Structure formats: structure tokens, C-alpha cells
Short mmCIF file of C-alpha atoms and ligand atoms in Angstrom, two decimals:
data_model
loop_
_atom_site.label_atom_id
_atom_site.label_comp_id
_atom_site.label_asym_id
_atom_site.label_seq_id
_atom_site.Cartn_x
_atom_site.Cartn_y
_atom_site.Cartn_z
CA MET A 1 100.57 86.70 86.21
CA ALA A 2 103.65 86.34 87.27
CA SER A 3 103.53 83.93 90.24
CA ASN A 4 105.68 86.78 91.22
CA LEU A 5 103.13 89.19 90.33
CA SER A 6 100.10 87.16 92.25
CA GLU A 7 101.58 87.13 95.04
CA LEU A 8 102.42 91.06 94.65
CA ALA A 9 99.04 91.74 94.38
CA ALA A 10 97.79 89.20 97.18
CA THR A 11 99.88 91.40 99.43
CA ALA A 12 98.04 94.94 97.89
CA ASN A 13 94.44 93.66 98.72
CA ALA A 14 95.76 92.24 102.19
CA LEU A 15 97.07 95.44 102.97
CA VAL A 16 93.47 97.51 101.71
CA ALA A 17 91.82 94.38 102.75
CA PRO A 18 87.56 95.30 104.54
CA ALA A 19 87.86 97.83 107.72
CA LYS A 20 92.02 98.41 107.89
CA GLY A 21 94.61 100.38 106.68
CA ILE A 22 98.35 101.42 106.29
CA LEU A 23 99.82 103.61 109.26
CA ALA A 24 102.90 105.71 107.83
CA ALA A 25 105.44 105.46 110.64
CA ASP A 26 108.74 106.41 108.32
CA GLU A 27 108.94 110.15 109.50
CA SER A 28 112.98 110.14 108.63
CA THR A 29 115.55 111.78 111.73
CA GLY A 30 114.72 115.26 110.77
CA THR A 31 110.62 114.56 110.08
CA ILE A 32 110.22 112.46 113.98
CA GLY A 33 112.53 115.51 115.33
CA ASN A 34 109.87 117.73 114.75
CA ARG A 35 107.29 115.24 115.75
CA LEU A 36 109.20 114.96 119.01
CA LYS A 37 110.10 118.08 119.91
CA SER A 38 106.36 119.30 119.95
CA ILE A 39 105.97 117.36 122.68
CA ASN A 40 109.44 118.54 123.70
CA VAL A 41 111.02 114.95 123.79
CA GLU A 42 114.83 114.90 122.87
CA ASN A 43 115.13 113.40 118.86
CA THR A 44 117.83 110.32 120.42
CA GLU A 45 117.04 106.74 118.81
CA PRO A 46 115.58 105.46 122.01
CA ALA A 47 113.27 108.61 122.58
CA ARG A 48 112.12 107.44 118.80
CA ARG A 49 112.09 103.29 119.59
CA ALA A 50 110.54 103.69 122.94
CA TYR A 51 108.04 105.97 120.52
CA ARG A 52 107.73 103.59 117.63
CA GLU A 53 107.23 100.33 119.72
CA MET A 54 104.64 102.27 122.86
CA LEU A 55 102.32 102.82 118.31
CA PHE A 56 103.62 99.29 117.90
CA ARG A 57 101.96 96.85 120.89
CA THR A 58 98.68 98.36 121.01
CA GLU A 59 96.50 95.29 121.50
CA GLY A 60 93.73 95.33 119.42
CA ALA A 61 95.37 98.31 116.77
CA ALA A 62 95.97 94.32 114.05
CA ASN A 63 92.77 94.53 113.78
CA TYR A 64 92.85 98.12 112.26
CA VAL A 65 96.09 97.94 110.53
CA SER A 66 97.43 95.98 108.08
CA GLY A 67 100.63 97.17 107.52
CA VAL A 68 103.17 99.67 109.17
CA ILE A 69 105.61 102.47 106.96
CA LEU A 70 108.99 102.33 108.29
CA PHE A 71 111.58 104.24 107.83
CA ASP A 72 115.71 102.87 107.39
CA GLU A 73 116.83 102.89 111.42
CA THR A 74 112.89 101.11 112.24
CA LEU A 75 113.19 97.82 109.73
CA ARG A 76 116.60 97.63 111.45
CA GLN A 77 115.89 98.19 114.69
CA ALA A 78 114.84 95.91 118.30
CA ALA A 79 112.09 96.37 121.16
CA ALA A 80 113.56 97.53 124.51
CA ASP A 81 112.82 93.61 125.07
CA GLU A 82 115.13 92.89 122.28
CA THR A 83 112.22 91.45 119.39
CA PRO A 84 112.96 92.57 116.38
CA MET A 85 109.90 95.60 115.78
CA VAL A 86 109.04 93.81 112.40
CA ASN A 87 108.34 90.49 114.56
CA LEU A 88 105.98 93.14 116.52
CA LEU A 89 104.62 93.60 113.31
CA THR A 90 104.37 90.32 112.37
CA ASP A 91 103.44 88.44 115.49
CA GLN A 92 99.59 90.82 115.25
CA GLY A 93 99.68 89.43 111.34
CA ILE A 94 100.32 93.11 110.43
CA ILE A 95 102.31 92.98 107.56
CA PRO A 96 105.84 95.21 107.23
CA GLY A 97 106.62 98.24 104.69
CA ILE A 98 109.09 100.84 104.35
CA LYS A 99 109.44 103.59 102.60
CA VAL A 100 112.42 103.94 100.15
CA ASP A 101 112.88 107.48 98.72
CA ALA A 102 115.86 109.99 99.74
CA GLY A 103 113.57 112.59 100.71
CA ALA A 104 112.34 115.27 98.63
CA LYS A 105 115.24 118.10 97.31
CA SER A 106 115.57 121.09 95.55
CA LEU A 107 113.95 121.05 91.87
CA ALA A 108 117.39 122.13 89.11
CA GLY A 109 115.16 124.10 87.09
CA GLY A 110 112.13 123.73 88.76
CA ALA A 111 110.19 126.61 89.51
CA ASN A 112 111.77 128.32 92.58
CA GLY A 113 111.30 125.70 95.88
CA GLU A 114 110.43 122.78 94.14
CA LEU A 115 111.46 119.24 94.66
CA VAL A 116 112.18 116.41 93.41
CA THR A 117 112.57 112.47 95.03
CA GLU A 118 115.58 112.24 94.91
CA GLY A 119 116.99 107.59 96.05
CA LEU A 120 116.80 105.92 92.89
CA ASP A 121 120.79 105.52 92.78
CA GLY A 122 121.30 101.88 94.94
CA LEU A 123 117.87 101.32 95.06
CA ARG A 124 117.46 98.18 93.53
CA GLU A 125 120.43 96.75 96.34
CA ARG A 126 118.38 98.44 99.13
CA LEU A 127 115.17 96.93 98.25
CA ALA A 128 116.98 92.96 97.96
CA GLU A 129 118.06 94.10 101.02
CA TYR A 130 114.65 94.62 102.69
CA ARG A 131 112.53 92.74 101.69
CA GLN A 132 115.73 89.85 103.16
CA ILE A 133 114.87 91.86 106.29
CA GLY A 134 110.99 91.37 106.31
CA ALA A 135 109.68 94.64 104.65
CA ARG A 136 106.76 93.18 101.34
CA PHE A 137 105.45 96.62 100.22
CA ALA A 138 107.36 100.04 100.19
CA LYS A 139 106.86 103.58 100.02
CA TRP A 140 108.53 106.80 97.67
CA ARG A 141 106.79 110.24 98.06
CA ALA A 142 106.31 112.57 95.34
CA VAL A 143 105.53 116.22 96.40
CA ILE A 144 104.07 118.38 93.52
CA THR A 145 103.77 122.57 95.05
CA ILE A 146 100.69 124.72 94.19
CA GLY A 147 101.46 128.18 93.92
CA ASP A 148 102.60 131.12 91.99
CA GLY A 149 103.58 129.54 88.52
CA MET A 150 103.65 125.62 90.34
CA PRO A 151 103.09 123.39 89.63
CA THR A 152 105.70 123.20 86.85
CA SER A 153 105.01 120.25 83.99
CA THR A 154 109.18 119.67 84.48
CA CYS A 155 107.88 118.82 87.84
CA ILE A 156 105.03 116.70 87.22
CA GLU A 157 106.94 114.88 84.72
CA VAL A 158 110.88 114.04 86.80
CA ASN A 159 108.66 113.46 89.55
CA ALA A 160 105.91 110.78 87.44
CA HIS A 161 109.44 109.45 86.19
CA ALA A 162 111.27 108.33 89.52
CA LEU A 163 107.79 107.12 90.62
CA ALA A 164 107.61 104.78 88.02
CA ARG A 165 111.07 103.41 88.03
CA TYR A 166 110.73 103.54 91.93
CA ALA A 167 107.88 100.83 91.26
CA ALA A 168 109.29 98.35 88.47
CA LEU A 169 112.19 98.44 90.63
CA CYS A 170 110.13 97.56 93.49
CA GLN A 171 108.11 94.86 91.72
CA GLU A 172 111.12 93.00 90.56
CA ALA A 173 112.54 92.47 93.70
CA GLY A 174 109.04 91.43 94.79
CA LEU A 175 108.14 94.19 97.13
CA VAL A 176 104.33 96.05 96.51
CA PRO A 177 104.93 99.82 95.48
CA ILE A 178 103.06 102.29 97.16
CA VAL A 179 103.01 105.21 94.78
CA GLU A 180 102.63 108.91 96.96
CA PRO A 181 102.30 111.93 94.70
CA GLU A 182 101.26 114.05 97.20
CA VAL A 183 99.67 117.30 96.16
CA LEU A 184 100.17 119.26 99.11
CA MET A 185 97.20 121.38 100.82
CA ASP A 186 99.22 124.34 102.08
CA GLY A 187 97.92 127.51 99.92
CA GLY A 188 95.60 129.46 99.15
CA HIS A 189 94.56 127.99 96.02
CA SER A 190 90.79 126.82 95.57
CA ILE A 191 89.29 123.78 95.50
CA GLU A 192 89.31 123.57 90.90
CA ARG A 193 92.72 124.15 91.43
CA ALA A 194 93.69 121.52 93.92
CA GLU A 195 91.51 119.34 91.02
CA GLU A 196 92.86 120.63 88.07
CA VAL A 197 96.21 119.65 89.60
CA THR A 198 95.63 116.03 91.13
CA GLU A 199 94.41 115.77 87.65
CA ALA A 200 97.68 116.61 85.50
CA THR A 201 99.84 115.05 88.56
CA LEU A 202 98.30 111.22 88.61
CA ARG A 203 97.14 111.78 84.55
CA GLU A 204 101.54 112.33 84.28
CA VAL A 205 101.81 109.32 87.23
CA PHE A 206 100.22 106.75 85.36
CA ARG A 207 101.22 106.63 81.95
CA GLN A 208 104.80 106.84 83.35
CA LEU A 209 103.89 103.73 85.19
CA ALA A 210 102.57 102.17 82.10
CA ALA A 211 105.54 103.50 80.56
CA GLN A 212 107.50 101.71 82.26
CA ASN A 213 105.94 97.63 82.45
CA VAL A 214 104.39 98.81 85.67
CA ASP A 215 101.42 96.35 86.85
CA PRO A 216 98.68 97.93 88.00
CA GLU A 217 97.18 95.18 89.71
CA ALA A 218 100.25 94.50 92.03
CA ILE A 219 100.34 98.75 92.98
CA LEU A 220 98.88 101.26 95.32
CA LEU A 221 98.14 104.71 94.82
CA LYS A 222 98.79 107.54 97.86
CA PRO A 223 97.06 110.22 97.01
CA ASN A 224 96.41 113.14 98.93
CA MET A 225 92.36 114.20 99.11
CA VAL A 226 91.04 117.18 96.36
CA VAL A 227 91.07 120.24 98.39
CA SER A 228 90.75 123.45 98.85
CA GLY A 229 94.37 124.69 100.13
CA TYR A 230 94.66 125.23 104.24
CA ASP A 231 94.93 129.95 103.29
CA GLN A 232 92.14 129.80 102.14
CA SER A 233 89.28 131.91 103.10
CA ASN A 234 86.85 129.95 102.53
CA ARG A 235 87.24 126.61 102.19
CA ALA A 236 85.25 123.54 100.47
CA GLY A 237 83.02 120.97 102.38
CA ALA A 238 83.07 117.29 102.96
CA ALA A 239 80.68 116.39 100.15
CA ASP A 240 83.06 118.36 97.46
CA VAL A 241 86.82 116.99 98.49
CA ALA A 242 84.17 114.18 98.07
CA GLU A 243 82.99 114.12 94.47
CA ARG A 244 86.40 115.45 93.61
CA THR A 245 88.30 113.43 94.75
CA VAL A 246 87.05 110.63 93.96
CA ARG A 247 86.30 111.97 90.04
CA VAL A 248 89.81 113.18 89.22
CA PHE A 249 90.36 108.92 89.46
CA GLN A 250 88.01 107.52 88.13
CA HIS A 251 89.53 109.79 84.93
CA THR A 252 92.95 108.80 85.86
CA VAL A 253 93.10 105.23 87.68
CA PRO A 254 92.90 101.96 86.42
CA ALA A 255 90.18 99.72 87.36
CA SER A 256 92.58 97.12 87.69
CA MET A 257 94.45 98.62 90.98
CA PRO A 258 93.34 96.88 94.43
CA GLY A 259 93.50 100.51 96.57
CA ILE A 260 93.14 104.24 96.77
CA VAL A 261 95.21 104.78 100.74
CA PHE A 262 95.35 108.43 101.68
CA LEU A 263 97.67 110.54 103.12
CA SER A 264 95.37 112.72 106.14
CA GLY A 265 98.57 115.43 104.72
CA GLY A 266 98.11 117.46 107.35
CA GLN A 267 94.49 117.78 108.41
CA ASN A 268 92.70 117.67 111.19
CA ASP A 269 91.58 114.59 112.83
CA GLU A 270 88.03 116.12 111.85
CA ASP A 271 88.71 116.15 108.80
CA ALA A 272 90.76 113.29 107.95
CA ILE A 273 88.26 110.89 109.04
CA VAL A 274 85.10 113.65 107.86
CA ASN A 275 86.69 113.30 103.83
CA LEU A 276 87.54 110.16 104.65
CA GLN A 277 83.54 109.24 105.27
CA ALA A 278 82.55 111.53 102.56
CA ILE A 279 84.61 110.00 99.70
CA ALA A 280 84.46 106.20 101.16
CA GLU A 281 80.71 106.79 100.31
CA ARG A 282 80.83 109.08 97.06
CA GLY A 283 82.83 105.19 96.50
CA ILE A 284 80.25 103.02 96.86
CA ALA A 285 77.52 105.79 96.17
CA VAL A 286 79.69 104.69 91.77
CA LYS A 287 80.58 102.41 92.67
CA ALA A 288 84.22 102.77 92.55
CA PRO A 289 86.03 99.11 90.88
CA TRP A 290 88.92 100.06 93.87
CA GLN A 291 89.27 99.78 97.39
CA ILE A 292 88.73 103.30 99.40
CA SER A 293 91.42 103.26 103.05
CA TYR A 294 94.31 104.99 104.14
CA SER A 295 97.63 105.24 104.59
CA TYR A 296 98.14 108.52 107.71
CA GLY A 297 101.29 109.41 108.85
CA ARG A 298 99.63 112.32 111.41
CA GLY A 299 96.23 111.65 111.27
CA LEU A 300 96.67 108.50 113.58
CA GLN A 301 99.48 109.42 115.81
CA ALA A 302 99.08 112.92 116.13
CA ALA A 303 96.58 111.93 118.41
CA PRO A 304 98.64 109.08 120.81
CA LEU A 305 102.26 111.41 120.21
CA LYS A 306 100.53 114.24 122.47
CA ALA A 307 98.98 111.84 125.16
CA TRP A 308 102.79 110.04 125.09
CA GLY A 309 104.31 112.54 126.15
CA GLY A 310 107.82 111.28 126.47
CA LYS A 311 106.66 109.07 129.61
CA PRO A 312 106.20 105.40 130.21
CA GLU A 313 103.65 106.27 132.45
CA ASN A 314 101.56 107.71 129.91
CA VAL A 315 101.86 104.47 127.37
CA PRO A 316 98.78 102.86 128.21
CA ALA A 317 96.49 107.32 127.20
CA ALA A 318 99.20 106.88 124.53
CA GLN A 319 98.07 103.26 123.12
CA ALA A 320 94.04 104.55 124.13
CA ALA A 321 94.38 107.59 122.14
CA PHE A 322 96.49 105.13 119.12
CA LEU A 323 93.21 102.62 118.95
CA GLU A 324 90.74 105.40 118.80
CA ARG A 325 92.28 107.15 116.06
CA CYS A 326 92.40 103.27 113.89
CA ARG A 327 88.46 102.67 114.80
CA LEU A 328 87.91 106.24 114.24
CA THR A 329 89.76 105.90 110.54
CA SER A 330 88.40 102.94 110.26
CA ALA A 331 85.27 103.40 110.10
CA ALA A 332 86.14 105.90 107.63
CA ARG A 333 86.88 103.08 105.87
CA GLU A 334 83.83 101.76 106.49
CA ALA A 335 82.00 104.12 105.51
CA THR A 336 80.34 103.94 108.65
CA TYR A 337 81.39 106.66 111.03
CA SER A 338 78.78 108.65 113.06
CA ALA A 339 79.78 112.20 114.82
CA ASN A 340 77.47 111.15 117.91
C1 5MM B 401 104.75 109.77 107.96
O1 5MM B 401 105.83 110.34 107.45
C2 5MM B 401 106.80 109.82 105.57
C3 5MM B 401 107.75 111.21 106.02
O2 5MM B 401 107.88 111.97 105.81
P1 5MM B 401 110.12 112.06 105.40
O3 5MM B 401 109.93 111.48 104.71
O4 5MM B 401 109.28 113.67 105.64
O5 5MM B 401 109.23 112.09 107.08
C4 5MM B 401 105.42 110.46 104.94
O6 5MM B 401 106.09 110.04 103.44
C5 5MM B 401 103.85 110.38 104.99
O7 5MM B 401 103.90 108.93 105.24
C6 5MM B 401 102.95 110.97 104.05
O8 5MM B 401 102.93 112.71 104.62
C7 5MM B 401 101.85 110.83 104.31
O9 5MM B 401 101.81 111.03 105.87
P2 5MM B 401 100.16 111.67 106.65
O10 5MM B 401 100.46 112.38 108.04
O11 5MM B 401 100.63 113.33 105.57
O12 5MM B 401 99.22 111.28 106.20
#
């Protein structure tokens, strides 16, 4: 392995070190605006900074958080006392990462409502700059929708192709690519359908990664869990979720890849933890070759966001709520979570 790649493999392994996972705090300006709106806070640059600074200054979180995915604004931002936000993380041994996609846009030639992620133009130059500012890993999210006549094979193929192009550029630039093909949990589909689509998606993603010479030892996969659609009345339980989820990876993911870091996908806090716990247990039972961990956005942030409410006097309560979400999610990742 080239020395560049062995350094990347070391970073990938550090991101999935025992008990640790990733905080996804890379909401684009529109998405963080929706989150802030839910607590009646205006979407301004100081508000975004105050909120994220609250998270990053949480004492003890570094015991559970190996890395944080940032949005472009945050990577370049300074905290209220002028410390670069990146330094708030690196001073605690947390690895800074960066979201580099330009968002999911309507897919020309796809079924109605299908999306393709943009952002490849000029990516080589942006990656070089992000690395220079301090990022050591990156993230690109593709979105696959399950619905009537969806996903089309076109949607899966173009998104997988773009993920592989992104991943190859990241490895060239000295950044570990987190490859995120998210099969949405929204809809009335069965868990069987979720399994089928997730498997087809991952099969194509890893085919494209191999075709474009991406080294599996220096990437992380950020997938959805295989769950029943949110509108299903009789949703599958955690044991079924775990069995199907791990099986899909056994069928598609190279054993040499260091880790799988799940997204939470809008599951409630309890499900995000109970399902992760069941998947981690299943991983141990089948001697899964990869670390099984998390890269949660909402799963770690919903509680602290609510506790914060935009008020400086609530910072300690919000940090306590964040630390607790980190602690519980880390326990689930270690298969040691218990509800009691
Ligand atoms: C944190 O949200 C990320 C960025 O979303 P937008 O580009 O839409 O603003 C998102 O990619 C996130 O990292 C993943 O969806 C995982 O987050 P969840 O909340 O599903 O764990």
C-alpha cells in the first residue's frame, strides 16, 4: 500500500476506534435552518456558530466522538473567542471532516422525484484546500428513494458512479472518503423491499469503487439500516432489522474495509440506539470483519438542540444532553447498551 494510503487507512481506523463514532454536524445552511426553526431560532451565522460551539465544547464527548463532519462554513469559522472551530476539535484529539457534496438535485431522466448528488466539478481543488485547512476525511451523501417505480437502475448507477469518483479524488488528495449511499426510510415499503434496494445499491456502489480503483482499506461506508418504511403499520423489530442489515453487508462489503458508520435517518432516539445495539450484537455473533459504529446527525443532536433552545443559559443542560446521547450511542456501538 502506498504511504499516502496507509496514512489514510490509519485515519479510517481511528475514526472507528473502539467505543467511538462520528458526529455529523454538516447540515447545509438550509437544513440547519430547519433545525433552528424547530426551536424558534433565526438561521443566522452567529446562531449556527453558537449552536455548534456548544456541541464542540462539550467536555467528555471526545471519549465517544472520534470525528466530526463539518459544513464548509464551520470549517472556516472561529468560535466566539476567535479560536478556530477546527482547533476546538483537534485540541481534544477529535478528527475534523468536511461534507464536500453540493447536495442532491432532481435527476434528469430518472423517475419523478429521484435525486442525484452534485458537486464533482472543481472537487479536486476544493479537496486540496479543505485538507490544507485541517480536514482529514470527507463525506458525500447520495440519496436513493423507495417508491412506485423507484429506485430506477439509472438512479442507483449514476449515484454510485459519482460516489466512486468522489472517493477516488479524496484518496488522491489525502482525505478518507466516507461513502454515504442513503436509502431513505420514508415511505410505506416493507423491510423486505428495504433489504432488496439496500443490497442492490451497495452492490453497485462497491462495483463502481472497485472499477475506479478506490482502495477499500482507506474508506468508510455510511449506510442506512435496513428497516421497514416509516409509514408501515407493522414495522419490523430490532432483531429482524439487525439480521437483514448485517446480511446485506456480508453480501456486498469487502472484508478489508475498516468500518461501517450508520446514519440515523430520522429514527427516533430510542430506535437509533436499540437498532444499533442489535446490529452490533449481530456483528459479533457472525464475526463481522468491520467495526460497526455510528455517524449520527439527528440521533445525537435532537436532544441537545431542544435543550439548548438558543439560550446561553441552557448551554450546560444542552451539553449534558449531548454527552448522554453520545454515551448511549457509544454503548450501543459496543453492544453494551441496556435500556434499564
Ligand atoms: C447532518 O445532516 C447531513 C447533511 O444534510 P444536508 O446536506 O441535507 O444539509 C446529512 O448528510 C447527514 O450527515 C446524514 O444524513 C446522517 O444524518 P442522520 O441525521 O440521518 O444521522
